[in-house]
XYZ file of C-alpha atoms in Angstrom:
756
model
C 150.143 -89.488 123.082
C 149.237 -91.659 126.080
C 149.341 -94.774 123.904
C 152.736 -93.696 122.581
C 154.106 -93.256 126.096
C 152.654 -96.616 127.152
C 154.297 -98.253 124.150
C 157.675 -96.762 125.040
C 157.300 -97.929 128.633
C 156.489 -101.465 127.515
C 159.496 -101.538 125.200
C 161.757 -100.217 127.926
C 160.602 -102.911 130.357
C 160.223 -105.798 127.895
C 163.748 -105.739 126.511
C 165.538 -106.110 129.883
C 163.057 -108.806 130.919
C 163.867 -110.682 127.716
C 167.572 -110.262 128.419
C 167.052 -111.709 131.903
C 165.050 -114.645 130.507
C 167.692 -115.249 127.822
C 170.467 -115.389 130.419
C 168.455 -117.777 132.586
C 167.923 -120.090 129.630
C 171.525 -119.785 128.531
C 172.690 -120.943 131.957
C 171.097 -124.362 131.417
C 170.330 -124.889 127.698
C 172.891 -122.824 125.807
C 173.576 -123.851 122.178
C 176.676 -126.059 121.903
C 178.798 -123.462 120.090
C 177.866 -120.765 122.586
C 178.305 -123.111 125.527
C 181.840 -123.892 124.348
C 182.759 -120.208 124.342
C 181.103 -119.657 127.707
C 183.123 -122.535 129.145
C 186.294 -120.892 127.886
C 185.383 -117.603 129.524
C 184.356 -119.340 132.743
C 187.716 -121.082 132.660
C 189.472 -117.709 132.559
C 187.585 -116.637 135.675
C 188.633 -119.856 137.380
C 192.235 -119.160 136.360
C 192.007 -115.747 138.011
C 190.775 -117.333 141.248
C 193.656 -119.801 141.265
C 196.267 -117.160 140.441
C 195.205 -114.307 142.696
C 193.511 -115.925 145.689
C 195.612 -117.314 148.558
C 196.515 -120.979 147.979
C 194.842 -123.752 149.922
C 196.698 -124.876 153.053
C 199.256 -127.623 152.489
C 198.968 -130.904 154.311
C 201.787 -132.259 156.440
C 202.689 -135.103 154.084
C 206.120 -135.105 152.473
C 205.540 -135.008 148.719
C 208.648 -135.183 146.559
C 209.144 -135.205 142.801
C 211.994 -137.006 141.095
C 212.402 -135.327 137.758
C 213.812 -136.900 134.637
C 214.932 -133.471 133.498
C 217.140 -132.265 130.689
C 220.256 -132.558 132.865
C 219.454 -136.182 133.704
C 218.884 -137.033 130.049
C 222.171 -135.362 129.136
C 224.080 -137.271 131.806
C 222.454 -140.691 131.570
C 221.090 -140.752 128.055
C 217.897 -140.135 126.169
C 214.690 -141.981 126.903
C 213.681 -144.761 127.007
C 215.999 -145.657 129.838
C 217.024 -149.160 130.651
C 214.638 -150.767 133.159
C 217.632 -151.552 135.337
C 217.985 -147.785 135.857
C 214.385 -147.610 137.036
C 214.994 -150.602 139.294
C 218.036 -148.883 140.714
C 216.071 -145.624 141.131
C 213.325 -147.484 143.000
C 215.826 -149.158 145.275
C 217.613 -145.880 145.999
C 214.319 -144.208 146.926
C 213.386 -147.130 149.153
C 216.752 -146.949 150.876
C 216.239 -143.201 151.375
C 213.023 -143.877 153.286
C 210.285 -143.342 150.668
C 206.914 -144.760 151.663
C 205.416 -144.800 148.195
C 206.855 -144.381 144.709
C 204.459 -143.306 141.975
C 205.703 -143.605 138.391
C 204.199 -141.149 135.910
C 205.987 -143.141 133.215
C 204.377 -145.721 130.957
C 205.921 -149.210 130.865
C 203.575 -150.812 128.336
C 206.234 -152.564 126.223
C 208.736 -155.155 127.488
C 212.435 -154.307 127.249
C 214.433 -156.596 124.967
C 216.525 -159.186 126.862
C 219.829 -159.059 125.024
C 221.215 -162.156 126.784
C 218.176 -164.254 125.924
C 218.250 -163.111 122.336
C 221.940 -163.940 122.112
C 221.369 -167.439 123.489
C 218.517 -168.122 121.137
C 220.520 -166.968 118.145
C 223.792 -168.728 119.112
C 224.713 -171.226 116.319
C 225.994 -173.884 118.757
C 222.776 -173.705 120.777
C 221.429 -176.823 119.108
C 224.572 -178.900 119.972
C 224.077 -178.368 123.725
C 222.456 -180.923 125.908
C 219.028 -180.250 127.310
C 220.449 -179.549 130.750
C 222.987 -177.135 129.307
C 220.320 -175.331 127.296
C 218.116 -175.055 130.404
C 220.922 -173.655 132.529
C 221.873 -171.195 129.807
C 218.250 -170.131 129.385
C 217.796 -169.632 133.124
C 220.967 -167.567 133.281
C 219.824 -165.400 130.381
C 216.389 -164.947 131.928
C 217.942 -163.737 135.151
C 219.439 -160.893 133.118
C 215.929 -159.644 132.159
C 215.690 -155.924 133.098
C 211.907 -156.022 133.473
C 212.225 -158.747 136.089
C 214.926 -156.765 137.867
C 212.605 -153.749 137.873
C 209.686 -155.830 139.163
C 211.829 -157.361 141.878
C 212.653 -153.853 143.124
C 208.947 -153.465 143.974
C 209.266 -156.064 146.710
C 211.085 -153.639 149.003
C 208.681 -150.697 148.597
C 205.162 -149.876 147.519
C 204.971 -148.790 143.883
C 202.102 -147.391 141.820
C 202.384 -147.587 138.042
C 200.618 -145.597 135.342
C 198.431 -146.705 132.478
C 196.922 -144.759 129.601
C 193.319 -145.208 128.474
C 192.386 -144.689 124.806
C 189.079 -143.109 123.911
C 189.439 -143.930 120.227
C 190.741 -147.195 118.867
C 190.798 -150.671 120.339
C 194.552 -151.146 120.724
C 195.316 -152.832 124.044
C 198.746 -153.545 125.414
C 199.986 -154.638 128.827
C 197.844 -155.800 131.692
C 195.231 -153.557 133.333
C 194.588 -153.794 137.072
C 191.107 -153.082 138.410
C 191.272 -154.230 142.014
C 191.362 -150.771 143.639
C 187.743 -149.705 142.890
C 184.543 -151.248 144.150
C 182.528 -152.046 141.049
C 179.056 -152.508 142.525
C 176.696 -149.863 141.086
C 172.961 -149.191 141.548
C 170.508 -149.684 138.692
C 170.001 -146.739 136.376
C 173.564 -145.518 136.834
C 174.398 -142.776 134.375
C 177.173 -144.061 132.122
C 180.598 -142.489 131.989
C 181.992 -141.621 128.610
C 183.588 -145.002 127.821
C 187.137 -145.759 126.737
C 187.855 -148.520 124.237
C 191.574 -149.244 124.549
C 194.522 -148.947 126.868
C 198.252 -149.099 127.254
C 199.060 -150.655 130.631
C 202.249 -151.873 132.287
C 203.500 -155.253 131.182
C 202.309 -158.254 133.172
C 205.390 -158.744 135.395
C 205.302 -155.114 136.510
C 201.531 -155.165 137.039
C 201.817 -158.284 139.165
C 204.587 -156.822 141.293
C 203.189 -153.282 141.682
C 200.969 -152.324 144.583
C 198.553 -150.456 142.367
C 197.887 -148.920 138.979
C 196.115 -145.748 137.834
C 195.469 -143.884 134.597
C 197.596 -140.868 133.691
C 195.057 -139.278 131.292
C 194.668 -135.511 131.403
C 191.240 -133.849 130.989
C 191.644 -130.732 128.892
C 188.997 -128.015 128.803
C 187.775 -126.500 125.539
C 190.701 -124.058 125.489
C 193.326 -126.762 126.100
C 193.910 -125.898 129.758
C 193.858 -128.533 132.470
C 191.678 -127.286 135.311
C 190.080 -130.502 136.505
C 190.975 -134.174 136.601
C 188.893 -137.350 136.558
C 189.267 -139.664 139.507
C 187.440 -142.478 137.692
C 187.165 -143.628 134.089
C 185.167 -146.460 132.580
C 186.390 -149.237 130.317
C 184.377 -152.356 129.525
C 181.814 -151.442 132.198
C 184.598 -151.362 134.788
C 185.709 -148.276 136.720
C 189.418 -147.518 136.974
C 191.151 -145.048 139.303
C 193.417 -142.196 138.372
C 197.095 -142.345 139.226
C 196.700 -139.835 142.088
C 193.582 -141.572 143.472
C 195.281 -144.972 143.428
C 198.340 -143.516 145.140
C 196.139 -141.958 147.806
C 194.254 -145.247 148.323
C 197.470 -147.144 148.932
C 198.897 -144.362 151.090
C 195.684 -144.430 153.164
C 195.874 -148.213 153.571
C 192.404 -148.616 152.090
C 191.513 -151.846 150.306
C 189.145 -150.242 147.819
C 187.725 -146.823 146.996
C 183.954 -146.748 146.812
C 182.012 -144.566 144.351
C 179.082 -142.844 146.077
C 175.880 -142.556 144.084
C 172.864 -140.275 144.386
C 169.595 -141.912 143.437
C 166.916 -139.796 141.749
C 163.857 -141.744 140.588
C 165.205 -144.391 138.213
C 168.558 -142.667 137.717
C 171.715 -142.790 139.803
C 174.358 -140.068 139.569
C 177.912 -140.123 140.828
C 178.237 -137.879 143.876
C 181.799 -138.568 144.950
C 184.369 -141.144 145.936
C 184.561 -142.562 149.443
C 188.074 -143.345 150.668
C 187.952 -144.657 154.176
C 186.196 -141.960 156.191
C 186.798 -139.254 153.602
C 184.276 -138.334 150.914
C 185.778 -136.670 147.855
C 183.029 -134.688 146.128
C 183.066 -135.003 142.332
C 180.825 -134.064 139.452
C 178.761 -136.694 137.635
C 181.768 -137.610 135.490
C 183.926 -138.217 138.535
C 185.976 -135.025 138.095
C 187.385 -132.642 140.664
C 188.969 -129.240 140.302
C 192.730 -129.348 140.660
C 193.744 -127.317 143.750
C 196.775 -125.649 142.181
C 199.008 -124.071 144.782
C 201.070 -121.936 142.434
C 203.278 -122.341 139.410
C 205.637 -125.204 138.600
C 208.177 -126.408 141.169
C 205.821 -125.802 144.082
C 206.856 -129.212 145.435
C 210.520 -130.128 145.991
C 212.193 -131.426 142.842
C 215.192 -133.737 142.669
C 216.963 -134.674 139.461
C 216.809 -138.381 138.688
C 220.513 -138.370 137.875
C 221.305 -137.047 141.346
C 219.382 -139.932 142.921
C 221.031 -142.537 140.693
C 224.507 -141.094 141.270
C 224.071 -140.895 145.064
C 224.464 -137.130 145.118
C 221.620 -136.631 147.605
C 222.750 -137.022 151.174
C 219.896 -135.389 153.107
C 216.656 -136.891 154.429
C 214.274 -135.328 151.885
C 212.829 -138.732 150.900
C 212.284 -139.946 154.426
C 208.597 -140.922 154.854
C 207.922 -139.319 151.483
C 205.471 -139.989 148.664
C 207.666 -139.714 145.584
C 206.280 -138.986 142.141
C 208.654 -139.906 139.310
C 208.098 -138.106 136.029
C 209.643 -135.757 133.552
C 209.793 -132.041 132.919
C 212.028 -132.397 129.869
C 210.607 -130.500 126.921
C 211.070 -133.210 124.346
C 209.063 -135.816 126.277
C 205.744 -133.957 125.800
C 204.610 -134.051 129.418
C 204.272 -130.275 129.828
C 200.691 -129.030 130.181
C 198.845 -125.706 129.980
C 197.323 -124.906 133.363
C 195.832 -121.801 135.020
C 199.198 -121.013 136.605
C 201.607 -121.901 133.806
C 201.610 -122.864 130.151
C 204.435 -125.382 130.776
C 203.351 -127.197 133.914
C 204.926 -130.665 134.332
C 202.310 -133.403 134.179
C 203.921 -135.255 137.067
C 203.324 -132.271 139.344
C 199.645 -132.243 138.365
C 199.355 -135.776 139.779
C 201.239 -134.667 142.887
C 198.903 -131.677 143.288
C 195.806 -133.883 143.006
C 197.284 -136.311 145.546
C 197.964 -133.380 147.877
C 194.360 -132.205 147.465
C 192.993 -135.664 148.240
C 194.912 -135.550 151.487
C 192.747 -132.555 152.505
C 189.344 -133.097 150.863
C 187.828 -130.277 152.937
C 189.904 -127.875 150.841
C 188.816 -129.232 147.470
C 186.370 -126.801 145.787
C 183.312 -128.515 144.372
C 179.846 -127.827 143.017
C 177.122 -129.149 145.323
C 173.973 -130.844 144.075
C 172.000 -127.648 144.507
C 174.345 -125.418 142.512
C 171.888 -124.926 139.611
C 169.153 -123.750 141.971
C 171.601 -121.411 143.714
C 172.659 -119.867 140.412
C 169.031 -119.491 139.338
C 168.229 -117.712 142.605
C 171.288 -115.470 142.301
C 170.485 -114.540 138.712
C 166.855 -113.765 139.538
C 167.922 -111.639 142.517
C 170.579 -109.756 140.589
C 168.354 -109.394 137.519
C 165.369 -108.030 139.431
C 167.660 -105.700 141.373
C 169.005 -104.366 138.085
C 165.492 -103.919 136.694
C 164.497 -101.964 139.794
C 167.687 -99.965 140.249
C 168.962 -98.901 136.826
C 165.804 -97.138 135.547
C 166.044 -94.849 138.592
C 169.622 -93.783 137.846
C 171.278 -91.591 135.292
C 173.890 -92.895 132.827
C 176.932 -92.023 134.944
C 175.446 -93.250 138.206
C 174.351 -96.417 136.391
C 177.974 -97.086 135.430
C 179.035 -96.711 139.061
C 176.144 -98.906 140.227
C 177.012 -101.594 137.656
C 180.622 -101.636 138.828
C 179.553 -101.892 142.471
C 177.046 -104.658 141.666
C 179.616 -106.608 139.646
C 182.112 -106.220 142.494
C 179.473 -107.479 144.937
C 178.738 -110.535 142.752
C 182.464 -111.314 142.503
C 182.969 -110.824 146.237
C 180.141 -113.221 147.133
C 181.451 -115.806 144.675
C 185.007 -115.579 146.018
C 183.753 -115.730 149.586
C 181.853 -118.940 148.836
C 184.946 -120.286 147.075
C 187.481 -119.561 149.789
C 185.400 -119.848 152.962
C 183.003 -122.646 152.011
C 184.995 -124.324 149.198
C 182.087 -123.945 146.758
C 182.795 -123.576 143.076
C 179.770 -121.733 141.656
C 179.729 -120.345 138.111
C 180.388 -116.626 137.920
C 180.383 -115.769 134.232
C 176.641 -115.677 133.563
C 176.009 -113.520 136.617
C 178.575 -110.999 135.406
C 177.188 -111.186 131.871
C 173.713 -110.526 133.245
C 174.922 -107.418 135.091
C 176.857 -106.335 132.004
C 173.953 -106.802 129.583
C 171.366 -105.100 131.771
C 173.678 -102.249 132.740
C 174.750 -101.699 129.102
C 171.108 -101.671 128.044
C 169.993 -99.220 130.709
C 173.113 -97.067 130.361
C 172.642 -96.967 126.579
C 168.982 -96.232 127.052
C 169.901 -93.548 129.555
C 172.368 -91.932 127.187
C 169.846 -92.122 124.360
C 167.187 -90.653 126.620
C 169.639 -87.977 127.709
C 170.458 -87.225 124.078
C 166.753 -86.982 123.251
C 166.211 -84.773 126.289
C 169.101 -82.519 125.319
C 167.806 -82.356 121.777
C 164.310 -81.600 123.033
C 165.595 -78.892 125.351
C 167.644 -77.455 122.516
C 164.663 -77.548 120.157
C 162.378 -75.974 122.761
C 164.714 -73.208 123.881
C 167.005 -72.591 120.925
C 164.942 -69.673 119.681
C 164.053 -68.414 123.130
C 167.151 -68.494 125.337
C 170.705 -67.204 125.070
C 173.241 -69.923 124.118
C 174.904 -69.776 127.550
C 171.592 -70.613 129.223
C 170.921 -73.443 126.806
C 174.347 -74.883 127.645
C 173.545 -74.681 131.357
C 170.283 -76.498 130.741
C 172.000 -79.213 128.719
C 174.680 -79.697 131.363
C 172.122 -79.814 134.163
C 168.791 -81.046 132.745
C 167.511 -81.644 136.266
C 167.489 -77.885 136.804
C 164.580 -77.498 134.412
C 161.152 -79.062 134.381
C 159.180 -78.999 131.161
C 156.077 -80.056 133.026
C 153.673 -77.312 134.040
C 154.539 -75.699 137.379
C 153.703 -72.533 139.279
C 156.563 -70.084 139.692
C 157.195 -66.439 140.495
C 158.145 -64.895 137.145
C 158.201 -61.609 135.280
C 156.607 -61.291 131.852
C 157.191 -58.622 129.194
C 155.019 -57.667 126.231
C 156.323 -55.324 123.543
C 154.166 -54.067 120.695
C 154.617 -51.627 117.786
C 152.163 -48.746 117.860
C 150.097 -48.008 114.785
C 151.392 -51.179 113.118
C 148.268 -51.407 110.978
C 149.062 -48.087 109.342
C 152.684 -49.102 108.806
C 151.699 -52.400 107.219
C 149.232 -50.720 104.854
C 151.914 -48.334 103.643
C 154.401 -51.111 102.716
C 154.448 -54.103 100.404
C 154.435 -57.571 101.915
C 158.111 -58.155 101.077
C 159.173 -54.774 102.418
C 157.114 -55.288 105.579
C 158.722 -58.674 106.172
C 162.200 -57.179 105.850
C 161.224 -54.255 108.085
C 159.895 -56.587 110.803
C 162.986 -58.777 110.611
C 165.124 -55.671 111.104
C 162.971 -54.740 114.082
C 162.794 -58.137 115.811
C 166.526 -58.893 115.609
C 167.793 -56.122 117.954
C 164.747 -56.517 120.228
C 165.402 -60.265 120.590
C 169.095 -59.629 121.125
C 168.312 -57.182 123.938
C 166.043 -59.736 125.667
C 168.548 -62.589 125.378
C 171.375 -60.329 126.536
C 169.487 -59.880 129.800
C 168.790 -63.620 130.277
C 165.201 -63.511 129.110
C 163.273 -66.339 127.529
C 161.522 -65.528 124.266
C 158.004 -66.890 124.443
C 156.569 -66.004 121.050
C 156.214 -63.497 118.242
C 152.660 -62.644 117.271
C 152.541 -60.218 114.379
C 154.370 -57.155 115.690
C 154.220 -58.308 119.327
C 157.096 -59.902 121.263
C 156.465 -61.821 124.484
C 159.264 -62.803 126.884
C 159.605 -63.867 130.490
C 162.251 -64.225 133.226
C 162.744 -66.813 135.978
C 162.248 -69.935 133.863
C 163.400 -72.388 132.752
C 166.407 -71.430 134.887
C 165.903 -69.966 138.329
C 166.483 -66.213 138.372
C 165.930 -64.436 141.709
C 166.339 -61.013 140.037
C 163.777 -61.703 137.309
C 161.942 -58.411 137.866
C 165.069 -56.250 137.679
C 166.345 -58.057 134.589
C 163.020 -57.620 132.818
C 163.152 -53.832 133.419
C 166.770 -53.720 132.269
C 165.769 -55.589 129.140
C 162.954 -53.075 128.534
C 165.406 -50.162 128.655
C 167.718 -52.087 126.319
C 164.834 -52.659 123.886
C 163.986 -48.928 123.929
C 167.638 -48.049 123.272
C 167.855 -50.638 120.476
C 164.698 -49.302 118.811
C 166.045 -45.721 119.046
C 169.220 -46.840 117.238
C 167.116 -48.785 114.728
C 164.924 -45.755 114.017
C 167.985 -43.801 112.914
C 168.576 -46.506 110.314
C 164.907 -46.429 109.265
C 165.063 -42.652 108.790
C 168.175 -43.033 106.649
C 166.412 -45.744 104.586
C 163.230 -43.739 104.252
C 161.322 -46.418 106.140
C 158.691 -45.780 108.842
C 160.062 -45.480 112.335
C 158.878 -47.802 115.113
C 157.201 -46.532 118.238
C 156.784 -49.230 120.858
C 154.953 -49.861 124.070
C 156.219 -52.268 126.714
C 154.266 -53.752 129.613
C 155.844 -55.737 132.455
C 154.220 -57.608 135.323
C 155.607 -59.941 138.000
C 153.710 -62.619 139.860
C 152.772 -66.284 140.026
C 152.418 -67.899 136.612
C 152.145 -71.391 135.227
C 155.138 -72.226 133.039
C 155.834 -75.392 131.057
C 155.832 -77.206 127.773
C 152.171 -76.665 126.917
C 150.129 -77.463 123.856
C 148.551 -80.374 122.030
C 149.740 -83.740 120.764
C 150.588 -82.039 117.473
C 152.220 -78.796 118.533
C 153.725 -77.669 121.824
C 155.391 -74.560 123.133
C 157.295 -73.616 126.278
C 155.211 -70.706 127.541
C 153.597 -68.987 130.534
C 149.914 -68.569 131.309
C 147.846 -67.119 134.112
C 146.287 -63.892 135.393
C 149.700 -62.332 135.969
C 150.491 -62.863 132.280
C 147.215 -61.285 131.223
C 147.964 -58.235 133.381
C 151.311 -57.799 131.645
C 149.504 -57.802 128.306
C 146.994 -55.212 129.597
C 149.838 -52.936 130.728
C 151.389 -53.061 127.260
C 148.049 -51.944 125.815
C 147.814 -49.057 128.311
C 151.133 -47.550 127.215
C 149.422 -46.107 124.159
C 146.654 -44.601 126.274
C 149.098 -42.880 128.623
C 151.632 -42.024 125.918
C 154.509 -43.772 127.697
C 156.871 -46.382 126.220
C 157.048 -48.540 129.372
C 154.660 -49.487 132.145
C 155.204 -51.878 135.053
C 152.863 -53.062 137.760
C 153.266 -52.353 141.429
C 154.316 -56.018 141.843
C 157.289 -55.533 139.538
C 158.198 -52.263 141.253
C 158.252 -54.026 144.641
C 160.826 -56.547 143.393
C 162.889 -54.338 141.046
C 163.967 -51.868 143.717
C 167.119 -50.652 141.968
C 165.199 -48.216 139.690
C 163.421 -44.906 140.138
C 159.727 -44.888 139.214
C 157.028 -42.412 138.281
C 153.510 -43.274 139.444
C 151.419 -43.160 136.261
C 147.979 -44.188 137.502
C 145.904 -46.411 139.729
C 143.805 -48.604 137.451
C 141.329 -51.452 137.279
C 141.936 -53.374 134.087
C 139.248 -55.394 132.344
C 138.368 -58.540 134.269
C 139.826 -57.272 137.568
C 138.017 -55.622 140.468
C 140.997 -54.772 142.666
C 142.874 -51.691 141.452
C 146.645 -51.725 141.033
C 149.192 -48.995 140.730
C 151.152 -48.740 137.512
C 154.514 -47.064 137.151
C 156.957 -45.896 134.564
C 160.587 -46.795 135.396
C 162.993 -43.920 134.886
C 166.269 -44.712 133.187
C 169.419 -43.789 135.079
C 170.763 -41.808 132.079
C 167.642 -39.635 131.774
C 168.691 -35.953 131.319
C 168.424 -33.880 134.480
C 165.749 -31.469 133.103
C 163.498 -34.439 132.367
C 164.156 -35.976 135.791
C 163.173 -32.689 137.424
C 160.031 -32.616 135.304
C 159.143 -36.138 136.443
C 159.649 -35.229 140.091
C 157.290 -32.265 139.768
C 154.767 -34.458 137.943
C 154.951 -37.005 140.744
C 154.073 -34.263 143.274
C 151.135 -33.118 141.136
C 149.788 -36.665 140.836
C 150.176 -37.186 144.581
C 147.938 -34.144 145.107
C 145.462 -35.581 142.588
C 145.179 -38.954 144.337
C 144.657 -37.211 147.709
C 141.652 -35.310 146.168
C 143.553 -31.976 146.306
C 142.370 -31.170 142.768
C 143.065 -27.405 142.967
C 146.720 -27.930 143.854
C 147.024 -30.668 141.235
C 145.441 -28.409 138.587
C 147.863 -25.576 139.274
C 150.897 -27.825 139.243
C 149.832 -29.665 136.099
C 149.148 -26.428 134.253
C 152.631 -25.178 135.107
C 154.144 -28.522 134.083
C 152.352 -28.414 130.740
C 154.133 -25.161 129.907
C 157.507 -26.543 131.060
C 157.012 -29.692 128.982
C 156.373 -27.630 125.840
C 159.491 -25.573 126.511
C 161.569 -28.708 127.131
C 160.378 -30.301 123.909
C 161.238 -27.218 121.934
C 164.774 -27.227 123.260
C 165.429 -30.779 121.985
C 167.156 -31.325 118.681
C 165.613 -33.454 115.973
C 167.861 -36.367 117.005
C 166.625 -36.091 120.553
C 163.003 -36.030 119.396
C 163.320 -39.653 118.411
C 164.374 -40.379 121.943
C 161.513 -38.273 123.303
C 158.951 -40.247 121.381
C 160.118 -43.504 122.974
C 160.971 -42.084 126.353
C 157.916 -40.236 127.556
C 155.373 -37.852 126.046
C 154.754 -35.904 129.280
C 152.174 -33.606 127.726
C 149.792 -36.486 126.976
C 149.834 -37.710 130.558
C 149.353 -34.160 131.842
C 146.434 -33.692 129.459
C 144.774 -36.880 130.764
C 144.833 -35.652 134.350
C 143.706 -32.135 133.377
C 140.670 -33.701 131.665
C 139.897 -35.776 134.752
C 140.175 -32.734 137.070
C 137.906 -30.793 134.769
C 135.368 -33.619 134.866
C 135.583 -33.840 138.629
C 135.000 -30.089 138.903
C 131.610 -30.657 137.280
C 130.869 -34.032 138.833
C 132.920 -34.604 142.003
C 133.885 -38.198 142.741
C 132.027 -40.243 145.317
C 133.131 -40.201 148.909
C 134.582 -43.725 148.597
C 136.596 -42.834 145.500
C 139.990 -44.631 145.701
C 141.666 -42.692 142.891
C 141.519 -45.626 140.460
C 140.458 -45.430 136.830
C 138.677 -48.335 135.115
C 139.889 -49.478 131.675
C 137.332 -51.677 129.978
C 139.307 -52.280 126.803
C 142.002 -54.944 126.445
């Protein structure tokens, strides 16, 4: 049994430890498929932070978005627009006071020069003189829209977009690399390289102030939560559109990648822009500090700018991002705050975040150690806490612990701008709490089943339900308690059994035990056992019962009444009637689930139990159906009693008084007889043997007369109620013996019984 318990304990502790170890390993070396799903779930938690936490403070810069929206396309025409329109748009923005114009539009193909094409295809072109052809060519070239667009850059600072290709080697346009310092330490961890690009055409690249990539970094679920500030192509690092715009806005010649050297490896730590360090991950990515849904920044329709319908100062000292929110142009992205977030506003949001790098959430170098420490702390707390709680309290504790983990994570996010993973911590709490709660419910189910199995045959259903609803109210372990125990036995059972066949005896006993058991359970008793014709029951356990003594006496009267009713059936059947003796004692007993590894029983043991058994045996000697000890009489004070004797039972030196409780419905003649008998016995115990002899002799005559007056039906009751003549005869014999051999001077009135 001890080995079995040890095995269960090891299993109970090993499984949660394995769960903790599994979660620790999964945090750092999860299988690719699982890691992909975990990233998706972690992304959802990030989305919740962005949506429900207060947005980061805005900087004071004027960020405007000029939108090539559906209305502009309807009014001006579908894309691609003529470059002269973009030149005009740039000029208008410059005239309105814009400091910087950032185009989230790709100009990787030159626009056809219609005038030049017409000149080159003119049939008379060959008949012109060289000077005429040169003049005509120069005039046609001056009509080139790309040159007009590039010339518009002279009046304002413009940043253009390029697109890097991860697959394929197609390269178009001219890529600018001057905005990033390329010097890197040895052992630098490589970025995931790109192999192609689509950049602005050479005239635009030459005229523009800067150039940055417009690539979007999608997570596994297609959402854009972070953006790369740097990408690598041909061993060169290139800035993003927002980073390049911020560099030019900050009047910085170059941005400088900051590296962290570890042994022979160097890892990207961030990007230095002037005096500001932008923390990034090793791939140069930052989290996008979304400030809400689309249209967080002021939008102006491109058509309104081109048609001079804007007369306010919204573009004064502004950084203007030019892009599109039109559905058909495929620049709408899925983000934590919207499934149709314009790509141009993502660049504007990143630029806004770079303006306040102290508000950009990031993961520090020590994030893995912090998560390991958090998981160990939370895991060990769960291992210590949950085994001490019940299933329902474990659910509450798990919710509180999960809320605490979330609160700490959000506090670090909002107060210290730290982006630490949250999913695995919550999964750890969930797994351990589900295990312990499931184990608790299983343990509770086993406990309920065990309680039901132990007490189903011994307790009334209502008590079993109370035990199941409140298992803590009962202890199956051995404990000392004040209880009352009852023994009931059939007199002359040996003779009855010899007169009946085995089958008939079994049916007769079943008929007898059923009403007796019902009477005990009806008075909240606990059936201990059946041994042959004997029934043993007790009160006060497993449920507390302050009135255990009174209820045991009530049950005894109910048993006597049930047997009287049963005897009428036996007489009608021609079966032997049952005469019973009941002994009750109250006192300190040991109660619990006792036994061996192979068989156990919820029972009571102790000297007080043995005394109850002795009293049941004495009922036959005294001819009474019910005897209780003086200890029971002291506690069951709501009954009348007749002192039967003062005895020393076998194994005991101190004498005790034994009594017969008198039922409240006892006929008045019998009650009077008992009162007179009590007076006679009082004289006996005070050594007034002459008075006792006279009174007992008179009572013997009255008892015979009373018995003769009873009907046959009442005789059955008399047999189980009290055979007064036998008790009188006992005391007459004792007085006669004392008349010949007087008792010693220290006689205490007790009688020794040496038989069990």
